[in-house]
Amino acid sequence: MENIIQLYPGPTQEVPIKNLYLSTPLHEIILKEKEILVYSNFITSLDGRIAVTYPAGGGMTIPREIANPRDWRLVQELTVQADLVITSGRYLREVAEGHGQKILRVYEDPPFADLKDWREMSGMKLWPDLAIISNSLDFPIPEFLTHGDRAVMIVTTNHADPRRVKALESQGGKVILAGEDHVSGKELVKRLTGLGYQRVYSLTGPKVLHLLLEADVLDRLYLTIANRILGGESFSSIVEGGLFQPSRGFRLRTLYYDPHGLDGLGQLFACYDRARISG
Ligand SMILES: NC(=O)c1ccc[n+]([C@@H]2O[C@H](COP(=O)([O-])OP(=O)(O)OC[C@H]3O[C@@H](n4cnc5c(N)ncnc54)[C@H](OP(=O)(O)O)[C@@H]3O)[C@@H](O)[C@H]2O)c1
């Protein structure tokens, strides 16, 4: 894979894209600075689209025009560092329908076999555990998730339908109640901290990002900005929900320019750290 260019912090220099996000592993931050680190990532077009409606109609999907293997490699490098991955009921429904990116089966693709070795060398168990955020509880747990040593939790509200709770428990899931009308980010992170998780990776979309930001528990945001403008009227941006009062601030931590991505159009890999809420 061709090199990328580090723009910030200076000095500007060429660096390999492979292992970019593994070169400063997240567990070092945990040991030095924090008890738990919650991080997320998105790829967005220049006009702020992270998802558009499927060409054939129906639900939303990551736009084909911006998804690309160089960014996907970095997503896997973030996944492999997590001890828990957050996903959503919507994603599990997509898996049940036979599509949906293979975000939960990283090492089965040969290009990512080295990440399995990285994980083993780090002393972590093979698969990160899973927290599925859902109000509806309207999805099955696929068998491949409960094979092996992966714990599957479903995080929902106090008003969850008891029949659906029972059904998910019978499929190997553990149901956690964390909120009244919707899952509360504060309660979620409190419960995960109590269970000993340290590196929590949200692989979900704009509503879950909103609940994390609302509770001010998102520590780090990785943002890939793909050099294409998509247009269209039906789309999602990185966050969906009410206005934040006050707005949430983030500080740039690193910025890389990838001139080779998207057939030479290029993309930026930015990483931001949470700034304390003021005012
Ligand atoms: N471009 C990118 O980098 C990127 C990254 C992530 C996702 N996406 C795209 O964005 C779209 C939406 O993704 P997503 O569905 O994973 O994310 P989402 O919009 O954050 O989550 C939606 C689902 O999560 C559950 N949920 C969200 N907030 C909740 C709350 N406060 N309490 C209880 N349940 C809650 C609901 O599940 P139930 O319906 O089961 O109640 C809801 O359907 C998809 O098309 C995806 O492909 C793009």
GROMACS .gro file of C-alpha atoms and ligand atoms in nm:
model
  327
    1MET     CA    1   0.000   0.000   0.000
    2GLU     CA    2   0.141   0.339  -0.098
    3ASN     CA    3   0.245   0.581   0.176
    4ILE     CA    4   0.040   0.874   0.301
    5ILE     CA    5   0.152   1.218   0.417
    6GLN     CA    6   0.143   1.328   0.778
    7LEU     CA    7   0.024   1.691   0.787
    8TYR     CA    8  -0.029   1.738   1.159
    9PRO     CA    9   0.155   1.740   1.388
   10GLY     CA   10   0.450   1.865   1.186
   11PRO     CA   11   0.695   1.821   1.034
   12THR     CA   12   0.520   1.700   0.719
   13GLN     CA   13   0.650   1.356   0.626
   14GLU     CA   14   0.560   1.038   0.438
   15VAL     CA   15   0.440   0.752   0.658
   16PRO     CA   16   0.308   0.402   0.582
   17ILE     CA   17  -0.072   0.368   0.583
   18LYS     CA   18  -0.051   0.009   0.704
   19ASN     CA   19  -0.055   0.001   1.084
   20LEU     CA   20  -0.113   0.378   1.102
   21TYR     CA   21  -0.367   0.342   1.383
   22LEU     CA   22  -0.174   0.059   1.546
   23SER     CA   23   0.146   0.260   1.571
   24THR     CA   24   0.017   0.448   1.877
   25PRO     CA   25  -0.198   0.178   2.037
   26LEU     CA   26  -0.499   0.286   2.237
   27HIS     CA   27  -0.410   0.068   2.535
   28GLU     CA   28  -0.115   0.298   2.606
   29ILE     CA   29  -0.357   0.586   2.663
   30ILE     CA   30  -0.563   0.371   2.895
   31LEU     CA   31  -0.266   0.284   3.107
   32LYS     CA   32  -0.144   0.642   3.124
   33GLU     CA   33  -0.452   0.861   3.126
   34LYS     CA   34  -0.791   0.697   3.157
   35GLU     CA   35  -1.000   0.413   3.293
   36ILE     CA   36  -1.210   0.373   2.975
   37LEU     CA   37  -1.174   0.520   2.627
   38VAL     CA   38  -1.480   0.547   2.401
   39TYR     CA   39  -1.403   0.607   2.033
   40SER     CA   40  -1.586   0.611   1.704
   41ASN     CA   41  -1.512   0.661   1.337
   42PHE     CA   42  -1.688   0.770   1.019
   43ILE     CA   43  -1.611   0.811   0.654
   44THR     CA   44  -1.785   1.114   0.510
   45SER     CA   45  -1.810   1.285   0.172
   46LEU     CA   46  -1.709   1.651   0.138
   47ASP     CA   47  -2.078   1.740   0.164
   48GLY     CA   48  -2.109   1.555   0.495
   49ARG     CA   49  -2.288   1.235   0.382
   50ILE     CA   50  -2.206   0.918   0.575
   51ALA     CA   51  -2.507   0.722   0.446
   52VAL     CA   52  -2.753   0.753   0.157
   53THR     CA   53  -3.059   0.548   0.065
   54TYR     CA   54  -2.990   0.220  -0.112
   55PRO     CA   55  -2.999   0.270  -0.491
   56ALA     CA   56  -3.296   0.028  -0.499
   57GLY     CA   57  -3.472   0.215  -0.215
   58GLY     CA   58  -3.537   0.103   0.140
   59GLY     CA   59  -3.289   0.174   0.420
   60MET     CA   60  -2.962   0.364   0.431
   61THR     CA   61  -2.615   0.244   0.340
   62ILE     CA   62  -2.260   0.379   0.329
   63PRO     CA   63  -2.221   0.546  -0.013
   64ARG     CA   64  -2.037   0.322  -0.262
   65GLU     CA   65  -1.862   0.630  -0.401
   66ILE     CA   66  -1.669   0.693  -0.080
   67ALA     CA   67  -1.620   0.345   0.073
   68ASN     CA   68  -1.268   0.229  -0.014
   69PRO     CA   69  -1.015  -0.037   0.090
   70ARG     CA   70  -0.755   0.205   0.230
   71ASP     CA   71  -1.004   0.349   0.478
   72TRP     CA   72  -1.143   0.000   0.547
   73ARG     CA   73  -0.798  -0.119   0.654
   74LEU     CA   74  -0.787   0.162   0.912
   75VAL     CA   75  -1.136   0.068   1.038
   76GLN     CA   76  -1.005  -0.284   1.100
   77GLU     CA   77  -0.705  -0.144   1.289
   78LEU     CA   78  -0.949   0.038   1.519
   79THR     CA   79  -1.169  -0.271   1.559
   80VAL     CA   80  -0.882  -0.497   1.656
   81GLN     CA   81  -0.787  -0.267   1.945
   82ALA     CA   82  -1.133  -0.277   2.106
   83ASP     CA   83  -1.233  -0.499   2.393
   84LEU     CA   84  -1.595  -0.409   2.320
   85VAL     CA   85  -1.766  -0.299   1.998
   86ILE     CA   86  -2.094  -0.108   2.002
   87THR     CA   87  -2.337  -0.183   1.720
   88SER     CA   88  -2.710  -0.133   1.667
   89GLY     CA   89  -3.034  -0.324   1.629
   90ARG     CA   90  -3.054  -0.186   1.276
   91TYR     CA   91  -2.717  -0.342   1.186
   92LEU     CA   92  -2.825  -0.682   1.324
   93ARG     CA   93  -3.141  -0.664   1.108
   94GLU     CA   94  -2.918  -0.594   0.808
   95VAL     CA   95  -2.703  -0.898   0.891
   96ALA     CA   96  -3.019  -1.112   0.921
   97GLU     CA   97  -3.122  -0.997   0.571
   98GLY     CA   98  -2.789  -1.119   0.437
   99HIS     CA   99  -2.612  -0.789   0.378
  100GLY     CA  100  -2.425  -0.542   0.596
  101GLN     CA  101  -2.050  -0.497   0.606
  102LYS     CA  102  -1.855  -0.773   0.779
  103ILE     CA  103  -1.759  -0.548   1.068
  104LEU     CA  104  -1.782  -0.825   1.324
  105ARG     CA  105  -1.570  -1.087   1.141
  106VAL     CA  106  -1.250  -0.896   1.081
  107TYR     CA  107  -0.989  -1.168   1.056
  108GLU     CA  108  -1.181  -1.396   0.822
  109ASP     CA  109  -1.064  -1.184   0.527
  110PRO     CA  110  -0.706  -1.281   0.428
  111PRO     CA  111  -0.576  -0.918   0.401
  112PHE     CA  112  -0.647  -0.876   0.772
  113ALA     CA  113  -0.489  -1.198   0.900
  114ASP     CA  114  -0.199  -0.994   1.043
  115LEU     CA  115  -0.447  -0.822   1.274
  116LYS     CA  116  -0.530  -1.155   1.435
  117ASP     CA  117  -0.159  -1.194   1.515
  118TRP     CA  118  -0.150  -0.839   1.652
  119ARG     CA  119  -0.441  -0.915   1.879
  120GLU     CA  120  -0.289  -1.239   2.005
  121MET     CA  121   0.042  -1.066   2.073
  122SER     CA  122  -0.142  -0.798   2.271
  123GLY     CA  123  -0.277  -1.068   2.500
  124MET     CA  124  -0.640  -0.992   2.412
  125LYS     CA  125  -0.899  -1.263   2.350
  126LEU     CA  126  -0.970  -1.325   1.983
  127TRP     CA  127  -1.294  -1.130   1.940
  128PRO     CA  128  -1.410  -0.809   2.105
  129ASP     CA  129  -1.733  -0.844   2.300
  130LEU     CA  130  -2.042  -0.679   2.159
  131ALA     CA  131  -2.299  -0.430   2.288
  132ILE     CA  132  -2.604  -0.400   2.062
  133ILE     CA  133  -2.800  -0.080   2.125
  134SER     CA  134  -3.169  -0.122   2.055
  135ASN     CA  135  -3.511   0.003   2.157
  136SER     CA  136  -3.711  -0.241   1.948
  137LEU     CA  137  -3.513  -0.562   2.026
  138ASP     CA  138  -3.644  -0.667   1.687
  139PHE     CA  139  -3.356  -0.875   1.550
  140PRO     CA  140  -3.209  -1.224   1.586
  141ILE     CA  141  -2.858  -1.286   1.720
  142PRO     CA  142  -2.669  -1.467   1.443
  143GLU     CA  143  -2.508  -1.791   1.559
  144PHE     CA  144  -2.158  -1.690   1.451
  145LEU     CA  145  -2.161  -1.419   1.719
  146THR     CA  146  -2.221  -1.647   2.014
  147HIS     CA  147  -1.975  -1.917   1.906
  148GLY     CA  148  -1.643  -1.894   2.084
  149ASP     CA  149  -1.559  -1.659   2.364
  150ARG     CA  150  -1.747  -1.346   2.256
  151ALA     CA  151  -1.998  -1.201   2.504
  152VAL     CA  152  -2.305  -1.049   2.334
  153MET     CA  153  -2.492  -0.784   2.532
  154ILE     CA  154  -2.806  -0.604   2.425
  155VAL     CA  155  -2.841  -0.260   2.578
  156THR     CA  156  -3.199  -0.136   2.590
  157THR     CA  157  -3.447   0.060   2.802
  158ASN     CA  158  -3.642  -0.018   3.117
  159HIS     CA  159  -3.955  -0.051   2.898
  160ALA     CA  160  -3.818  -0.338   2.691
  161ASP     CA  161  -4.071  -0.597   2.577
  162PRO     CA  162  -4.021  -0.896   2.815
  163ARG     CA  163  -4.100  -1.149   2.538
  164ARG     CA  164  -3.827  -1.006   2.317
  165VAL     CA  165  -3.585  -0.995   2.611
  166LYS     CA  166  -3.654  -1.365   2.670
  167ALA     CA  167  -3.610  -1.449   2.302
  168LEU     CA  168  -3.271  -1.274   2.286
  169GLU     CA  169  -3.156  -1.437   2.609
  170SER     CA  170  -3.247  -1.778   2.468
  171GLN     CA  171  -3.017  -1.699   2.172
  172GLY     CA  172  -2.721  -1.635   2.405
  173GLY     CA  173  -2.754  -1.257   2.458
  174LYS     CA  174  -2.737  -1.078   2.794
  175VAL     CA  175  -2.987  -0.793   2.818
  176ILE     CA  176  -2.883  -0.478   3.005
  177LEU     CA  177  -3.130  -0.201   3.092
  178ALA     CA  178  -2.973   0.144   3.062
  179GLY     CA  179  -3.229   0.421   3.027
  180GLU     CA  180  -3.597   0.512   3.038
  181ASP     CA  181  -3.730   0.599   2.690
  182HIS     CA  182  -3.397   0.560   2.513
  183VAL     CA  183  -3.057   0.419   2.602
  184SER     CA  184  -2.860   0.674   2.802
  185GLY     CA  185  -2.494   0.719   2.706
  186LYS     CA  186  -2.400   0.794   3.068
  187GLU     CA  187  -2.567   0.478   3.197
  188LEU     CA  188  -2.419   0.273   2.911
  189VAL     CA  189  -2.062   0.381   2.983
  190LYS     CA  190  -2.112   0.345   3.359
  191ARG     CA  191  -2.224  -0.015   3.308
  192LEU     CA  192  -1.939  -0.092   3.066
  193THR     CA  193  -1.682   0.059   3.303
  194GLY     CA  194  -1.828  -0.150   3.586
  195LEU     CA  195  -1.783  -0.461   3.370
  196GLY     CA  196  -1.414  -0.376   3.325
  197TYR     CA  197  -1.413  -0.268   2.959
  198GLN     CA  198  -1.137  -0.023   2.868
  199ARG     CA  199  -1.147   0.035   2.490
  200VAL     CA  200  -1.500   0.075   2.360
  201TYR     CA  201  -1.542   0.127   1.985
  202SER     CA  202  -1.872   0.254   1.851
  203LEU     CA  203  -1.912   0.125   1.495
  204THR     CA  204  -2.265   0.257   1.469
  205GLY     CA  205  -2.422   0.556   1.306
  206PRO     CA  206  -2.560   0.903   1.382
  207LYS     CA  207  -2.816   0.822   1.652
  208VAL     CA  208  -2.576   0.629   1.871
  209LEU     CA  209  -2.312   0.899   1.818
  210HIS     CA  210  -2.572   1.148   1.939
  211LEU     CA  211  -2.636   0.955   2.259
  212LEU     CA  212  -2.262   0.934   2.327
  213LEU     CA  213  -2.212   1.307   2.264
  214GLU     CA  214  -2.523   1.401   2.461
  215ALA     CA  215  -2.372   1.225   2.763
  216ASP     CA  216  -2.029   1.371   2.686
  217VAL     CA  217  -1.868   1.028   2.690
  218LEU     CA  218  -1.713   1.017   2.342
  219ASP     CA  219  -1.339   1.061   2.393
  220ARG     CA  220  -1.209   1.029   2.040
  221LEU     CA  221  -1.344   1.064   1.687
  222TYR     CA  222  -1.168   0.932   1.376
  223LEU     CA  223  -1.300   1.098   1.063
  224THR     CA  224  -1.209   1.008   0.706
  225ILE     CA  225  -1.303   1.284   0.463
  226ALA     CA  226  -1.334   1.147   0.111
  227ASN     CA  227  -1.280   1.397  -0.170
  228ARG     CA  228  -1.617   1.353  -0.340
  229ILE     CA  229  -1.940   1.552  -0.329
  230LEU     CA  230  -2.251   1.334  -0.350
  231GLY     CA  231  -2.556   1.560  -0.326
  232GLY     CA  232  -2.894   1.394  -0.281
  233GLU     CA  233  -3.173   1.484  -0.041
  234SER     CA  234  -3.203   1.172   0.167
  235PHE     CA  235  -2.885   1.116   0.366
  236SER     CA  236  -2.734   1.092   0.714
  237SER     CA  237  -2.454   1.300   0.858
  238ILE     CA  238  -2.234   1.181   1.145
  239VAL     CA  239  -2.486   1.285   1.411
  240GLU     CA  240  -2.867   1.293   1.430
  241GLY     CA  241  -3.070   1.424   1.722
  242GLY     CA  242  -3.141   1.743   1.915
  243LEU     CA  243  -2.917   2.049   1.924
  244PHE     CA  244  -2.636   2.025   2.176
  245GLN     CA  245  -2.642   2.302   2.433
  246PRO     CA  246  -2.355   2.383   2.454
  247SER     CA  247  -2.209   2.249   2.132
  248ARG     CA  248  -1.945   1.975   2.164
  249GLY     CA  249  -1.585   2.073   2.088
  250PHE     CA  250  -1.306   1.851   1.959
  251ARG     CA  251  -0.933   1.919   1.915
  252LEU     CA  252  -0.737   1.793   1.618
  253ARG     CA  253  -0.493   1.525   1.726
  254THR     CA  254  -0.356   1.404   1.391
  255LEU     CA  255  -0.419   1.469   1.022
  256TYR     CA  256  -0.295   1.263   0.725
  257TYR     CA  257  -0.345   1.315   0.352
  258ASP     CA  258  -0.385   1.004   0.140
  259PRO     CA  259  -0.330   1.109  -0.223
  260HIS     CA  260  -0.382   0.752  -0.350
  261GLY     CA  261  -0.730   0.678  -0.213
  262LEU     CA  262  -1.042   0.695  -0.431
  263ASP     CA  263  -0.850   0.639  -0.755
  264GLY     CA  264  -0.622   0.933  -0.691
  265LEU     CA  265  -0.887   1.183  -0.582
  266GLY     CA  266  -0.755   1.149  -0.230
  267GLN     CA  267  -0.889   1.161   0.124
  268LEU     CA  268  -0.795   1.298   0.466
  269PHE     CA  269  -0.764   1.089   0.781
  270ALA     CA  270  -0.837   1.313   1.080
  271CYS     CA  271  -0.842   1.220   1.445
  272TYR     CA  272  -0.995   1.441   1.716
  273ASP     CA  273  -0.995   1.431   2.095
  274ARG     CA  274  -1.282   1.555   2.308
  275ALA     CA  275  -1.247   1.903   2.453
  276ARG     CA  276  -1.401   1.965   2.793
  277ILE     CA  277  -1.749   2.118   2.773
  278SER     CA  278  -1.737   2.481   2.884
  279GLY     CA  279  -2.014   2.731   2.951
  280LIG     N1  280  -2.001   0.626   0.673
  280LIG     C1  281  -1.976   0.570   0.790
  280LIG     O1  282  -1.864   0.573   0.837
  280LIG     C2  283  -2.086   0.505   0.869
  280LIG     C3  284  -2.058   0.459   0.999
  280LIG     C4  285  -2.163   0.400   1.071
  280LIG     C5  286  -2.288   0.383   1.012
  280LIG     N2  287  -2.307   0.429   0.885
  280LIG     C6  288  -2.440   0.416   0.822
  280LIG     O2  289  -2.533   0.494   0.895
  280LIG     C7  290  -2.662   0.433   0.888
  280LIG     C8  291  -2.721   0.418   1.028
  280LIG     O3  292  -2.636   0.333   1.105
  280LIG     P1  293  -2.680   0.260   1.240
  280LIG     O4  294  -2.818   0.214   1.229
  280LIG     O5  295  -2.577   0.160   1.275
  280LIG     O6  296  -2.669   0.372   1.348
  280LIG     P2  297  -2.772   0.461   1.431
  280LIG     O7  298  -2.855   0.543   1.340
  280LIG     O8  299  -2.685   0.532   1.527
  280LIG     O9  300  -2.856   0.354   1.514
  280LIG     C9  301  -2.981   0.314   1.473
  280LIG    C10  302  -3.036   0.204   1.561
  280LIG    O10  303  -2.975   0.196   1.690
  280LIG    C11  304  -3.075   0.186   1.792
  280LIG     N3  305  -3.067   0.310   1.871
  280LIG    C12  306  -3.008   0.427   1.837
  280LIG     N4  307  -3.015   0.515   1.938
  280LIG    C13  308  -3.080   0.453   2.040
  280LIG    C14  309  -3.117   0.491   2.172
  280LIG     N5  310  -3.086   0.612   2.223
  280LIG     N6  311  -3.183   0.401   2.248
  280LIG    C15  312  -3.212   0.278   2.201
  280LIG     N7  313  -3.179   0.237   2.076
  280LIG    C16  314  -3.114   0.322   1.997
  280LIG    C17  315  -3.208   0.167   1.722
  280LIG    O11  316  -3.225   0.026   1.710
  280LIG     P3  317  -3.372  -0.039   1.706
  280LIG    O12  318  -3.432   0.009   1.578
  280LIG    O13  319  -3.345  -0.187   1.707
  280LIG    O14  320  -3.447   0.010   1.824
  280LIG    C18  321  -3.183   0.229   1.585
  280LIG    O15  322  -3.253   0.169   1.480
  280LIG    C19  323  -2.642   0.300   0.816
  280LIG    O16  324  -2.678   0.314   0.682
  280LIG    C20  325  -2.492   0.275   0.825
  280LIG    O17  326  -2.443   0.199   0.716
  280LIG    C21  327  -2.211   0.490   0.813
   0.00000   0.00000   0.00000
